[in-house]
CSV table of N, CA, C and O in Angstrom, one decimal:
chain,number,residue,atom,x,y,z
A,20,MET,N,-60.9,65.5,-18.4
A,20,MET,CA,-59.8,65.9,-17.7
A,20,MET,C,-58.8,66.7,-18.4
A,20,MET,O,-58.5,66.2,-19.5
A,21,ASN,N,-58.5,67.7,-17.9
A,21,ASN,CA,-57.5,68.5,-18.6
A,21,ASN,C,-56.1,68.0,-18.3
A,21,ASN,O,-55.9,67.1,-17.5
A,22,SER,N,-55.3,68.7,-19.0
A,22,SER,CA,-53.8,68.1,-19.0
A,22,SER,C,-53.2,68.4,-17.6
A,22,SER,O,-52.2,67.6,-17.2
A,23,ALA,N,-53.5,69.5,-16.9
A,23,ALA,CA,-52.8,69.7,-15.5
A,23,ALA,C,-53.3,68.6,-14.6
A,23,ALA,O,-52.6,68.0,-13.7
A,24,THR,N,-54.6,68.3,-14.6
A,24,THR,CA,-55.2,67.3,-13.9
A,24,THR,C,-54.7,65.8,-14.2
A,24,THR,O,-54.2,65.1,-13.2
A,25,ALA,N,-54.3,65.7,-15.3
A,25,ALA,CA,-53.8,64.5,-15.8
A,25,ALA,C,-52.3,64.2,-15.4
A,25,ALA,O,-51.8,63.3,-15.0
A,26,LEU,N,-51.6,65.4,-15.5
A,26,LEU,CA,-50.2,65.5,-15.1
A,26,LEU,C,-50.1,65.2,-13.6
A,26,LEU,O,-49.2,64.4,-13.0
A,27,LEU,N,-51.0,65.9,-12.7
A,27,LEU,CA,-50.9,65.6,-11.3
A,27,LEU,C,-51.3,64.1,-10.9
A,27,LEU,O,-50.7,63.6,-9.9
A,28,ALA,N,-52.3,63.5,-11.7
A,28,ALA,CA,-52.5,62.1,-11.5
A,28,ALA,C,-51.4,61.1,-11.8
A,28,ALA,O,-51.1,60.3,-11.0
A,29,ALA,N,-50.6,61.5,-12.8
A,29,ALA,CA,-49.5,60.7,-13.2
A,29,ALA,C,-48.5,60.9,-12.1
A,29,ALA,O,-47.7,59.8,-11.9
A,30,ALA,N,-48.1,62.0,-11.7
A,30,ALA,CA,-47.2,62.4,-10.6
A,30,ALA,C,-47.5,61.6,-9.4
A,30,ALA,O,-46.6,61.0,-8.6
A,31,HIS,N,-48.9,61.6,-9.1
A,31,HIS,CA,-49.2,60.8,-7.7
A,31,HIS,C,-49.1,59.2,-7.8
A,31,HIS,O,-48.6,58.5,-6.9
A,32,THR,N,-49.4,58.8,-9.1
A,32,THR,CA,-49.2,57.4,-9.5
A,32,THR,C,-47.9,57.0,-9.4
A,32,THR,O,-47.5,56.0,-8.8
A,33,ALA,N,-47.0,57.8,-10.0
A,33,ALA,CA,-45.4,57.5,-10.0
A,33,ALA,C,-45.0,57.6,-8.6
A,33,ALA,O,-44.0,56.7,-8.2
A,34,SER,N,-45.2,58.6,-7.7
A,34,SER,CA,-44.8,58.5,-6.4
A,34,SER,C,-45.3,57.6,-5.4
A,34,SER,O,-44.7,57.1,-4.4
A,35,ALA,N,-46.4,57.0,-5.8
A,35,ALA,CA,-47.1,55.7,-4.9
A,35,ALA,C,-46.4,54.5,-5.4
A,35,ALA,O,-46.5,53.5,-4.6
A,36,GLN,N,-45.4,54.4,-6.3
A,36,GLN,CA,-45.1,53.1,-6.7
A,36,GLN,C,-43.8,52.8,-5.9
A,36,GLN,O,-43.3,51.7,-5.8
A,37,GLY,N,-43.2,53.6,-5.2
A,37,GLY,CA,-42.1,53.4,-4.4
A,37,GLY,C,-40.8,53.7,-5.0
A,37,GLY,O,-40.5,54.0,-6.2
A,38,PRO,N,-39.6,53.3,-4.2
A,38,PRO,CA,-38.2,53.7,-4.9
A,38,PRO,C,-37.6,52.5,-5.6
A,38,PRO,O,-36.5,52.1,-5.5
A,39,GLY,N,-38.5,51.9,-6.4
A,39,GLY,CA,-38.0,50.8,-7.2
A,39,GLY,C,-36.9,50.9,-8.2
A,39,GLY,O,-35.9,50.3,-8.2
A,40,ASN,N,-36.8,52.1,-9.0
A,40,ASN,CA,-35.7,52.5,-9.8
A,40,ASN,C,-34.4,52.7,-9.0
A,40,ASN,O,-33.4,52.2,-9.5
A,41,THR,N,-34.6,53.4,-8.1
A,41,THR,CA,-33.6,53.9,-7.0
A,41,THR,C,-32.8,52.6,-6.5
A,41,THR,O,-31.5,52.4,-6.4
A,42,VAL,N,-33.7,51.6,-6.1
A,42,VAL,CA,-33.0,50.4,-5.5
A,42,VAL,C,-32.3,49.6,-6.5
A,42,VAL,O,-31.3,49.0,-6.4
A,43,ARG,N,-33.0,49.5,-7.7
A,43,ARG,CA,-32.1,48.7,-8.8
A,43,ARG,C,-30.8,49.3,-9.2
A,43,ARG,O,-30.0,48.7,-9.3
A,44,ILE,N,-30.9,50.8,-9.3
A,44,ILE,CA,-29.5,51.5,-9.6
A,44,ILE,C,-28.6,51.2,-8.5
A,44,ILE,O,-27.5,50.8,-8.7
A,45,VAL,N,-29.0,51.3,-7.2
A,45,VAL,CA,-28.0,50.9,-6.0
A,45,VAL,C,-27.6,49.6,-6.1
A,45,VAL,O,-26.4,49.3,-5.7
A,46,LEU,N,-28.3,48.7,-6.3
A,46,LEU,CA,-27.9,47.2,-6.4
A,46,LEU,C,-26.8,47.0,-7.4
A,46,LEU,O,-26.0,46.2,-7.4
A,47,ALA,N,-27.4,47.5,-8.7
A,47,ALA,CA,-26.5,47.3,-9.9
A,47,ALA,C,-25.0,48.0,-9.5
A,47,ALA,O,-24.0,47.3,-9.9
A,48,VAL,N,-25.0,49.3,-9.0
A,48,VAL,CA,-23.7,49.8,-8.8
A,48,VAL,C,-22.9,49.1,-7.7
A,48,VAL,O,-21.8,48.9,-7.7
A,49,SER,N,-23.6,48.6,-6.6
A,49,SER,CA,-23.0,47.6,-5.6
A,49,SER,C,-22.4,46.4,-6.1
A,49,SER,O,-21.3,46.1,-5.8
A,50,LEU,N,-23.1,45.8,-7.1
A,50,LEU,CA,-22.6,44.5,-7.6
A,50,LEU,C,-21.3,44.8,-8.5
A,50,LEU,O,-20.4,44.1,-8.4
A,51,VAL,N,-21.4,45.9,-9.3
A,51,VAL,CA,-20.3,46.2,-10.0
A,51,VAL,C,-19.1,46.5,-9.2
A,51,VAL,O,-17.9,46.2,-9.4
A,52,GLY,N,-19.3,47.4,-8.1
A,52,GLY,CA,-18.4,47.7,-7.2
A,52,GLY,C,-17.7,46.5,-6.5
A,52,GLY,O,-16.3,46.4,-6.4
A,53,ALA,N,-18.5,45.6,-6.1
A,53,ALA,CA,-17.9,44.4,-5.5
A,53,ALA,C,-17.1,43.4,-6.4
A,53,ALA,O,-16.1,43.1,-6.1
A,54,VAL,N,-17.5,43.5,-7.8
A,54,VAL,CA,-16.7,42.7,-8.7
A,54,VAL,C,-15.4,43.4,-9.0
A,54,VAL,O,-14.3,42.8,-8.9
A,55,LEU,N,-15.5,44.6,-9.1
A,55,LEU,CA,-14.2,45.4,-9.2
A,55,LEU,C,-13.2,45.4,-8.0
A,55,LEU,O,-12.1,45.2,-8.2
A,56,VAL,N,-13.9,45.4,-6.7
A,56,VAL,CA,-12.9,45.3,-5.6
A,56,VAL,C,-12.4,43.8,-5.6
A,56,VAL,O,-11.3,43.8,-5.1
A,57,GLY,N,-13.1,42.8,-5.8
A,57,GLY,CA,-12.5,41.6,-5.8
A,57,GLY,C,-11.5,41.4,-6.8
A,57,GLY,O,-10.6,40.7,-6.4
A,58,TRP,N,-11.8,41.9,-8.1
A,58,TRP,CA,-10.8,41.6,-8.8
A,58,TRP,C,-9.5,42.4,-8.5
A,58,TRP,O,-8.4,42.0,-8.6
A,59,PHE,N,-9.7,43.6,-7.9
A,59,PHE,CA,-8.4,44.4,-7.5
A,59,PHE,C,-7.6,43.6,-6.4
A,59,PHE,O,-6.3,43.5,-6.5
A,60,LEU,N,-8.4,43.0,-5.5
A,60,LEU,CA,-7.8,42.3,-4.4
A,60,LEU,C,-7.2,41.0,-4.7
A,60,LEU,O,-6.1,40.7,-4.5
A,61,LEU,N,-7.9,40.3,-5.8
A,61,LEU,CA,-7.4,39.0,-6.3
A,61,LEU,C,-6.3,39.1,-7.4
A,61,LEU,O,-5.7,37.9,-7.5
A,62,ARG,N,-6.2,40.1,-7.9
A,62,ARG,CA,-5.1,40.0,-9.1
A,62,ARG,C,-3.7,40.0,-8.6
A,62,ARG,O,-2.8,39.7,-9.6
A,63,GLY,N,-3.3,40.4,-7.5
A,63,GLY,CA,-2.1,40.3,-7.0
A,63,GLY,C,-1.7,38.9,-6.7
A,63,GLY,O,-0.4,38.7,-6.4
A,64,TYR,N,-2.5,37.9,-6.5
A,64,TYR,CA,-2.1,36.7,-6.1
A,64,TYR,C,-1.8,35.7,-7.2
A,64,TYR,O,-1.1,34.7,-7.2
A,65,GLY,N,-1.9,36.1,-8.5
A,65,GLY,CA,-1.5,35.3,-9.6
A,65,GLY,C,-0.2,35.7,-10.2
A,65,GLY,O,0.2,35.2,-11.3
A,66,GLY,N,0.5,36.6,-9.6
A,66,GLY,CA,1.8,37.0,-10.1
A,66,GLY,C,3.0,36.3,-10.1
A,66,GLY,O,4.0,36.3,-10.8
A,67,GLY,N,2.9,35.5,-9.2
A,67,GLY,CA,4.1,34.4,-8.9
A,67,GLY,C,5.1,35.2,-8.0
A,67,GLY,O,4.9,36.3,-7.5
A,68,ASN,N,6.3,34.6,-8.0
A,68,ASN,CA,7.4,35.2,-7.3
A,68,ASN,C,8.4,36.1,-8.0
A,68,ASN,O,8.7,35.5,-9.1
A,69,ASP,N,8.5,37.2,-7.5
A,69,ASP,CA,9.5,38.0,-8.3
A,69,ASP,C,10.9,38.1,-7.5
A,69,ASP,O,11.7,39.1,-7.6
A,70,ASP,N,11.3,37.1,-6.7
A,70,ASP,CA,12.5,37.1,-6.0
A,70,ASP,C,13.8,36.9,-6.8
A,70,ASP,O,13.9,36.2,-7.7
């Protein structure tokens, strides 16, 4: 098997595995975003009264 055939076989195998890495990245970014939004929304409740 020459290198071009091996490269094509590797590309086909990688594309057949599905969107695994993309889904992991999207989930990780979503979780970090949810934590940051929660922190941003909840940080104002601990300040007490400034009257």
